[in-house]
Amino acid sequence: MDISIIVPLFNEAESLPKLYEWIARVMKENRFSYEVIFVNDGSTDESWKVVNDLKDAHVHGICFRRNYGKSAALYCGFKAAQGDVVITMDADLQDSPDEIPELYRMITEEGYDLVSGWKQKRYDNKLTKNLPSKLFNATARKVTGIQLHDMNCGLKAYRNEVVKNIEVFSEMHRYIPYLAKNAGFTKIGEKVVQHRKREFGTSKFGLNRFVNGYLDLMTLWFLNKFGKQPMHFFGLVGSLMFFIGFIAVIIVGSMKLYALSNGVRAMLVGVNPYFHIAILMMILGCMLFLAGFLAELIIRNSPSRNDYLIKEEI
Ligand code: UDP
Ligand code: MG
């Protein structure tokens, strides 16, 4: 099969018939063999009924019992996808199926592992979406080192091998290119895509996506850098803090001894604020060190501690 198109959807009943018709038309015109995987993420409207009514051999529907989020929907779609090239797109008609043939060509002919859409001209609310999104992408570029303008674009294309070897989880759908890069799929490209106004329904993501997105980015960065060797992080920070505290205690003590031996009246060590700060540093340093040991113990029990992606073997 040439293409699997994964469409995560949450209350998008009005858009679905038009979207499917459009996808089918583009697929037919280009003679692709394809499947469309609709993942109904616990919609409370008629969406699932609409998917059922499509009654077409190309349609594969997955229906969650409740709303789990876009990442969960993509995860299940990725697991089911059989096509050589896997396309993800939103269900709200904001992404255009007309982009699919070119995305397919970039993966199969230009050898990209992943091509991300770039909504260069965007038809969303300027203040709540477009501007914060620019900031989000600039931060993501710095942290991930992937030069994409629109990391979280719903329209993306992947080589099948990529989606089978990454695990989208929690709300990590925003950083799929980063997951791919960390798994060793580094040929990541970008294509300017058409974007359209939302015709029906409302956006499912509010402003809290930026707070969550920022925290998730930190998590991924940490996991990528220290996920397999947490002691390298906790041990280093812990040792540094302990060392600074230890030196400070020695300074506080020697100053007291120096004052005593010269017969100068000096403050009691116990009321010296520097003494308390120094002790606190030493205790925190020990705690961080212990956290590092605990993290190492946990990792040794992780079933994926020795999972490696082997590219070739001869
Ligand atoms: N979506 C989903 N589960 C959710 C939230 C959203 O499957 O919990 C789907 C939604 O139906 C749409 C896509 O994810 O197909 C993108 O959502 P939306 O269009 O609301 O995001 P925006 O374009 O406003 O960033
Ligand atoms: Mg949308």
Coordinates of C-alpha atoms and ligand atoms in Angstrom, one line a residue:
M1 CA 0.0 0.0 0.0
D2 CA 1.3 3.5 -0.9
I3 CA -0.2 5.7 1.7
S4 CA -1.9 5.6 5.1
I5 CA -3.7 8.8 6.1
I6 CA -4.3 9.2 9.8
V7 CA -7.0 11.6 10.9
P8 CA -7.4 12.1 14.6
L9 CA -10.8 13.7 15.3
F10 CA -12.7 15.0 18.3
N11 CA -16.1 16.4 17.6
E12 CA -15.6 17.2 13.9
A13 CA -18.8 15.6 12.4
E14 CA -19.5 18.5 10.0
S15 CA -16.1 18.4 8.4
L16 CA -15.7 14.7 7.8
P17 CA -17.8 14.0 4.7
K18 CA -16.2 16.8 2.8
L19 CA -12.7 15.9 4.0
Y20 CA -13.1 12.2 3.0
E21 CA -14.5 13.1 -0.4
W22 CA -11.6 15.4 -1.0
I23 CA -9.0 12.9 0.1
A24 CA -10.6 10.1 -2.1
R25 CA -10.5 12.5 -5.1
V26 CA -6.8 13.3 -4.7
M27 CA -5.9 9.6 -4.2
K28 CA -7.9 8.6 -7.2
E29 CA -6.4 11.3 -9.4
N30 CA -2.9 10.2 -8.5
R31 CA -3.7 6.5 -8.5
F32 CA -2.4 5.8 -5.1
S33 CA -3.4 2.7 -3.2
Y34 CA -4.4 4.0 0.3
E35 CA -6.2 3.7 3.5
V36 CA -7.7 6.4 5.7
I37 CA -7.5 5.7 9.4
F38 CA -10.0 7.8 11.3
V39 CA -9.3 7.8 15.0
N40 CA -12.3 9.0 16.9
D41 CA -11.0 10.4 20.2
G42 CA -14.1 10.1 22.3
S43 CA -16.3 12.5 20.3
T44 CA -19.6 13.4 21.9
D45 CA -21.2 14.5 18.6
E46 CA -22.1 12.5 15.6
S47 CA -18.6 12.0 14.3
W48 CA -18.4 8.2 14.8
K49 CA -21.7 7.8 13.0
V50 CA -20.5 9.8 10.1
V51 CA -17.3 7.7 9.9
N52 CA -19.5 4.6 9.9
D53 CA -21.7 6.0 7.1
L54 CA -18.7 6.5 4.8
K55 CA -18.9 2.7 4.1
D56 CA -15.8 2.5 1.9
A57 CA -13.2 -0.3 1.8
H58 CA -10.5 2.3 2.2
V59 CA -11.8 3.5 5.5
H60 CA -10.4 2.1 8.8
G61 CA -12.1 3.5 11.9
I62 CA -10.8 3.3 15.5
C63 CA -13.1 4.6 18.2
F64 CA -11.9 5.4 21.7
R65 CA -14.3 5.0 24.6
R66 CA -13.4 8.4 25.9
N67 CA -11.3 11.4 25.0
Y68 CA -7.6 10.7 25.5
G69 CA -6.0 13.5 23.5
K70 CA -4.4 13.9 20.1
S71 CA -1.2 12.0 21.0
A72 CA -3.2 8.9 21.9
A73 CA -5.1 9.1 18.7
L74 CA -1.9 9.4 16.7
Y75 CA -0.3 6.6 18.6
C76 CA -3.0 4.2 17.7
G77 CA -3.1 5.4 14.1
F78 CA 0.7 4.8 13.8
K79 CA 0.3 1.3 15.2
A80 CA -2.3 0.5 12.6
A81 CA -0.8 2.2 9.6
Q82 CA 0.3 -0.1 6.7
G83 CA 1.2 2.3 3.9
D84 CA 4.8 2.9 2.8
V85 CA 4.2 6.6 3.5
V86 CA 2.2 7.7 6.5
I87 CA 0.4 11.1 6.4
T88 CA -1.2 12.7 9.4
M89 CA -3.7 15.5 9.0
D90 CA -6.3 17.3 11.1
A91 CA -9.9 16.5 10.6
D92 CA -11.1 20.1 10.6
L93 CA -10.4 20.9 6.9
Q94 CA -7.6 23.3 7.9
D95 CA -5.0 21.1 6.1
S96 CA -5.4 20.5 2.4
P97 CA -5.3 17.0 1.0
D98 CA -3.9 18.5 -2.2
E99 CA -0.5 18.6 -0.5
I100 CA -0.3 14.8 -0.2
P101 CA 1.1 13.9 -3.6
E102 CA 4.1 16.3 -3.1
L103 CA 4.7 15.1 0.4
Y104 CA 4.6 11.5 -0.8
R105 CA 7.1 12.4 -3.5
M106 CA 9.5 14.1 -1.0
I107 CA 9.5 10.9 1.1
T108 CA 9.8 8.4 -1.6
E109 CA 12.1 10.3 -4.1
E110 CA 14.1 12.8 -2.0
G111 CA 14.6 10.3 0.8
Y112 CA 13.2 12.3 3.7
D113 CA 12.4 10.4 6.9
L114 CA 9.9 13.0 7.9
V115 CA 8.4 16.1 6.2
S116 CA 6.6 18.6 8.3
G117 CA 4.1 21.1 6.9
W118 CA 4.7 24.8 7.4
K119 CA 1.6 27.0 7.6
Q120 CA 3.4 30.0 6.3
K121 CA 0.2 31.9 5.8
R122 CA -1.9 31.0 8.7
Y123 CA -5.7 31.5 9.1
D124 CA -6.0 31.4 12.8
N125 CA -6.5 34.0 15.5
K126 CA -3.4 36.3 15.4
L127 CA -3.2 37.0 19.1
T128 CA -3.9 33.6 20.7
K129 CA -2.4 31.4 18.0
N130 CA -0.1 32.9 15.5
L131 CA 2.1 35.1 17.7
P132 CA 2.6 32.7 20.6
S133 CA 3.3 30.0 18.1
K134 CA 6.2 31.9 16.6
L135 CA 7.7 32.1 20.1
F136 CA 7.0 28.4 20.7
N137 CA 8.8 27.5 17.5
A138 CA 11.8 29.7 18.1
T139 CA 12.3 28.0 21.5
A140 CA 11.7 24.6 20.0
R141 CA 14.3 25.2 17.3
K142 CA 16.9 26.3 19.9
V143 CA 16.3 23.3 22.2
T144 CA 15.8 20.6 19.6
G145 CA 18.3 21.8 17.0
I146 CA 15.7 21.0 14.3
Q147 CA 15.2 24.0 12.0
L148 CA 11.5 23.8 11.5
H149 CA 9.2 26.8 11.3
D150 CA 6.1 24.9 12.4
M151 CA 7.0 21.9 14.5
N152 CA 3.4 21.3 15.6
C153 CA 1.8 21.4 12.2
G154 CA -0.9 18.7 12.0
L155 CA 0.0 17.9 8.4
K156 CA 3.1 15.7 8.2
A157 CA 4.4 12.8 6.2
Y158 CA 6.6 10.0 7.5
R159 CA 8.4 6.9 6.2
N160 CA 6.6 3.9 7.6
E161 CA 9.7 2.8 9.5
V162 CA 9.7 6.1 11.4
V163 CA 6.2 5.8 12.9
K164 CA 6.8 2.2 13.9
N165 CA 9.9 3.2 15.9
I166 CA 8.8 6.2 17.8
E167 CA 6.3 6.3 20.7
V168 CA 4.0 9.3 20.9
F169 CA 2.8 9.6 24.5
S170 CA 1.1 12.1 26.8
E171 CA 1.0 15.4 24.8
M172 CA 4.2 14.8 22.9
H173 CA 2.5 15.1 19.5
R174 CA 3.9 18.6 19.4
Y175 CA 7.4 17.3 19.2
I176 CA 7.2 14.3 16.9
P177 CA 10.1 15.6 14.7
Y178 CA 12.2 15.7 17.9
L179 CA 11.2 12.1 18.8
A180 CA 12.1 11.1 15.3
K181 CA 15.5 12.8 15.5
N182 CA 16.2 11.2 18.9
A183 CA 15.4 7.8 17.4
G184 CA 18.0 8.4 14.7
F185 CA 15.8 9.6 11.8
T186 CA 17.6 12.8 11.0
K187 CA 16.6 13.6 7.5
I188 CA 13.8 16.0 8.4
G189 CA 12.3 18.4 5.8
E190 CA 9.7 21.0 5.6
K191 CA 7.1 22.0 3.0
V192 CA 5.1 25.1 2.8
V193 CA 1.5 24.0 2.9
Q194 CA -1.8 25.8 2.4
H195 CA -3.8 26.5 5.5
R196 CA -7.5 27.2 5.6
K197 CA -9.9 28.8 8.1
R198 CA -11.8 26.5 10.3
E199 CA -15.2 26.1 8.7
F200 CA -17.0 24.1 11.4
G201 CA -16.7 23.6 15.1
T202 CA -14.1 25.2 17.4
S203 CA -10.4 24.7 18.2
K204 CA -9.7 22.0 20.8
F205 CA -6.6 23.6 22.3
G206 CA -6.6 26.6 24.5
L207 CA -3.8 28.9 25.7
N208 CA -2.6 26.3 28.4
R209 CA -1.0 24.5 25.5
F210 CA 1.9 26.8 25.7
V211 CA 2.6 26.1 29.4
N212 CA 2.2 22.3 28.8
G213 CA 4.2 22.6 25.6
Y214 CA 7.1 24.3 27.3
L215 CA 7.2 21.8 30.2
D216 CA 7.0 18.9 27.7
L217 CA 9.9 20.4 25.8
M218 CA 12.0 20.4 29.0
T219 CA 11.1 16.8 29.7
L220 CA 12.0 15.6 26.3
W221 CA 15.3 17.5 26.4
F222 CA 16.1 16.0 29.8
L223 CA 15.1 12.5 28.7
N224 CA 17.2 12.8 25.6
K225 CA 20.3 14.0 27.4
F226 CA 20.1 12.1 30.6
G227 CA 17.4 9.5 30.2
K228 CA 19.8 6.6 30.2
Q229 CA 22.3 8.1 32.7
P230 CA 20.4 10.3 35.2
M231 CA 23.3 10.2 37.6
H232 CA 25.3 12.3 35.2
F233 CA 22.8 15.1 35.8
F234 CA 21.9 14.6 39.5
G235 CA 25.4 13.6 40.5
L236 CA 27.0 16.6 38.9
V237 CA 24.5 19.2 40.2
G238 CA 24.5 17.5 43.6
S239 CA 28.3 17.3 43.9
L240 CA 28.6 21.0 42.8
M241 CA 26.1 22.1 45.5
F242 CA 27.7 20.0 48.2
F243 CA 31.2 21.3 47.2
I244 CA 30.1 24.9 47.4
G245 CA 28.4 24.3 50.7
F246 CA 31.4 22.5 52.1
I247 CA 33.8 25.3 51.1
A248 CA 31.5 27.9 52.6
V249 CA 31.3 26.0 55.9
I250 CA 35.1 25.9 56.0
I251 CA 35.2 29.6 55.3
V252 CA 32.6 30.4 58.0
G253 CA 34.5 28.2 60.5
S254 CA 38.0 29.5 59.7
M255 CA 36.7 33.1 60.0
K256 CA 35.4 32.3 63.5
L257 CA 38.7 30.6 64.5
Y258 CA 40.7 33.5 63.1
A259 CA 38.6 36.0 65.1
L260 CA 38.9 33.9 68.3
S261 CA 42.7 33.5 68.0
N262 CA 43.0 37.3 67.6
G263 CA 40.8 38.0 70.5
V264 CA 38.2 39.8 68.3
R265 CA 34.5 39.5 69.3
A266 CA 32.8 37.5 66.5
M267 CA 29.2 36.4 65.8
L268 CA 28.2 32.9 67.0
V269 CA 28.5 30.5 64.0
G270 CA 25.0 29.3 64.7
V271 CA 23.5 32.8 64.0
N272 CA 25.6 33.5 61.0
P273 CA 23.3 33.4 58.0
Y274 CA 26.0 32.1 55.7
F275 CA 26.4 29.1 57.9
H276 CA 22.7 28.2 57.3
I277 CA 22.9 28.7 53.6
A278 CA 26.1 26.6 53.4
I279 CA 24.5 23.7 55.4
L280 CA 21.4 23.9 53.2
M281 CA 23.5 23.6 50.1
M282 CA 25.2 20.5 51.5
I283 CA 21.9 18.9 52.4
L284 CA 20.4 19.6 49.0
G285 CA 23.6 18.3 47.3
C286 CA 23.2 15.0 49.2
M287 CA 19.5 14.8 48.3
L288 CA 20.2 15.3 44.6
F289 CA 22.9 12.7 44.7
L290 CA 20.5 10.2 46.3
A291 CA 17.8 11.1 43.7
G292 CA 20.4 10.2 41.1
F293 CA 21.0 6.8 42.7
L294 CA 17.3 6.2 42.8
A295 CA 16.8 7.2 39.2
E296 CA 19.6 4.7 38.3
L297 CA 17.9 1.9 40.2
I298 CA 14.6 2.7 38.4
I299 CA 16.2 2.7 34.9
R300 CA 17.8 -0.7 35.6
N301 CA 14.2 -2.1 35.8
S302 CA 13.0 -0.4 32.6
P303 CA 12.0 -2.9 30.0
S304 CA 13.4 -0.6 27.3
R305 CA 16.8 0.0 28.9
N306 CA 18.6 -2.0 26.1
D307 CA 16.4 -1.2 23.2
Y308 CA 18.4 0.0 20.2
L309 CA 17.3 0.7 16.7
I310 CA 19.6 -1.3 14.4
K311 CA 19.7 0.2 10.9
E312 CA 21.5 -2.6 9.1
E313 CA 23.2 -5.9 9.8
I314 CA 25.4 -7.9 7.4
Ligands
UDP1 N1 -8.1 16.4 18.4 C1 -8.2 15.1 18.9 N2 -8.3 15.0 20.3 C2 -8.2 16.1 21.1 C3 -8.1 17.3 20.6 C4 -8.0 17.5 19.2 O1 -8.2 14.2 18.2 O2 -8.3 15.9 22.3 C5 -8.0 16.6 16.9 C6 -9.0 17.5 16.4 O3 -10.2 16.9 16.1 C7 -8.3 18.0 15.1 C8 -6.8 18.0 15.4 O4 -6.7 17.2 16.6 O5 -8.6 17.1 14.0 C9 -6.3 19.4 15.7 O6 -7.1 20.1 16.6 P1 -7.6 21.6 16.4 O7 -8.0 21.8 15.0 O8 -8.6 21.9 17.5 O9 -6.2 22.3 16.7 P2 -5.8 23.8 16.1 O10 -5.8 23.7 14.6 O11 -6.8 24.8 16.7 O12 -4.4 24.0 16.7
MG2 MG -7.4 23.1 13.5

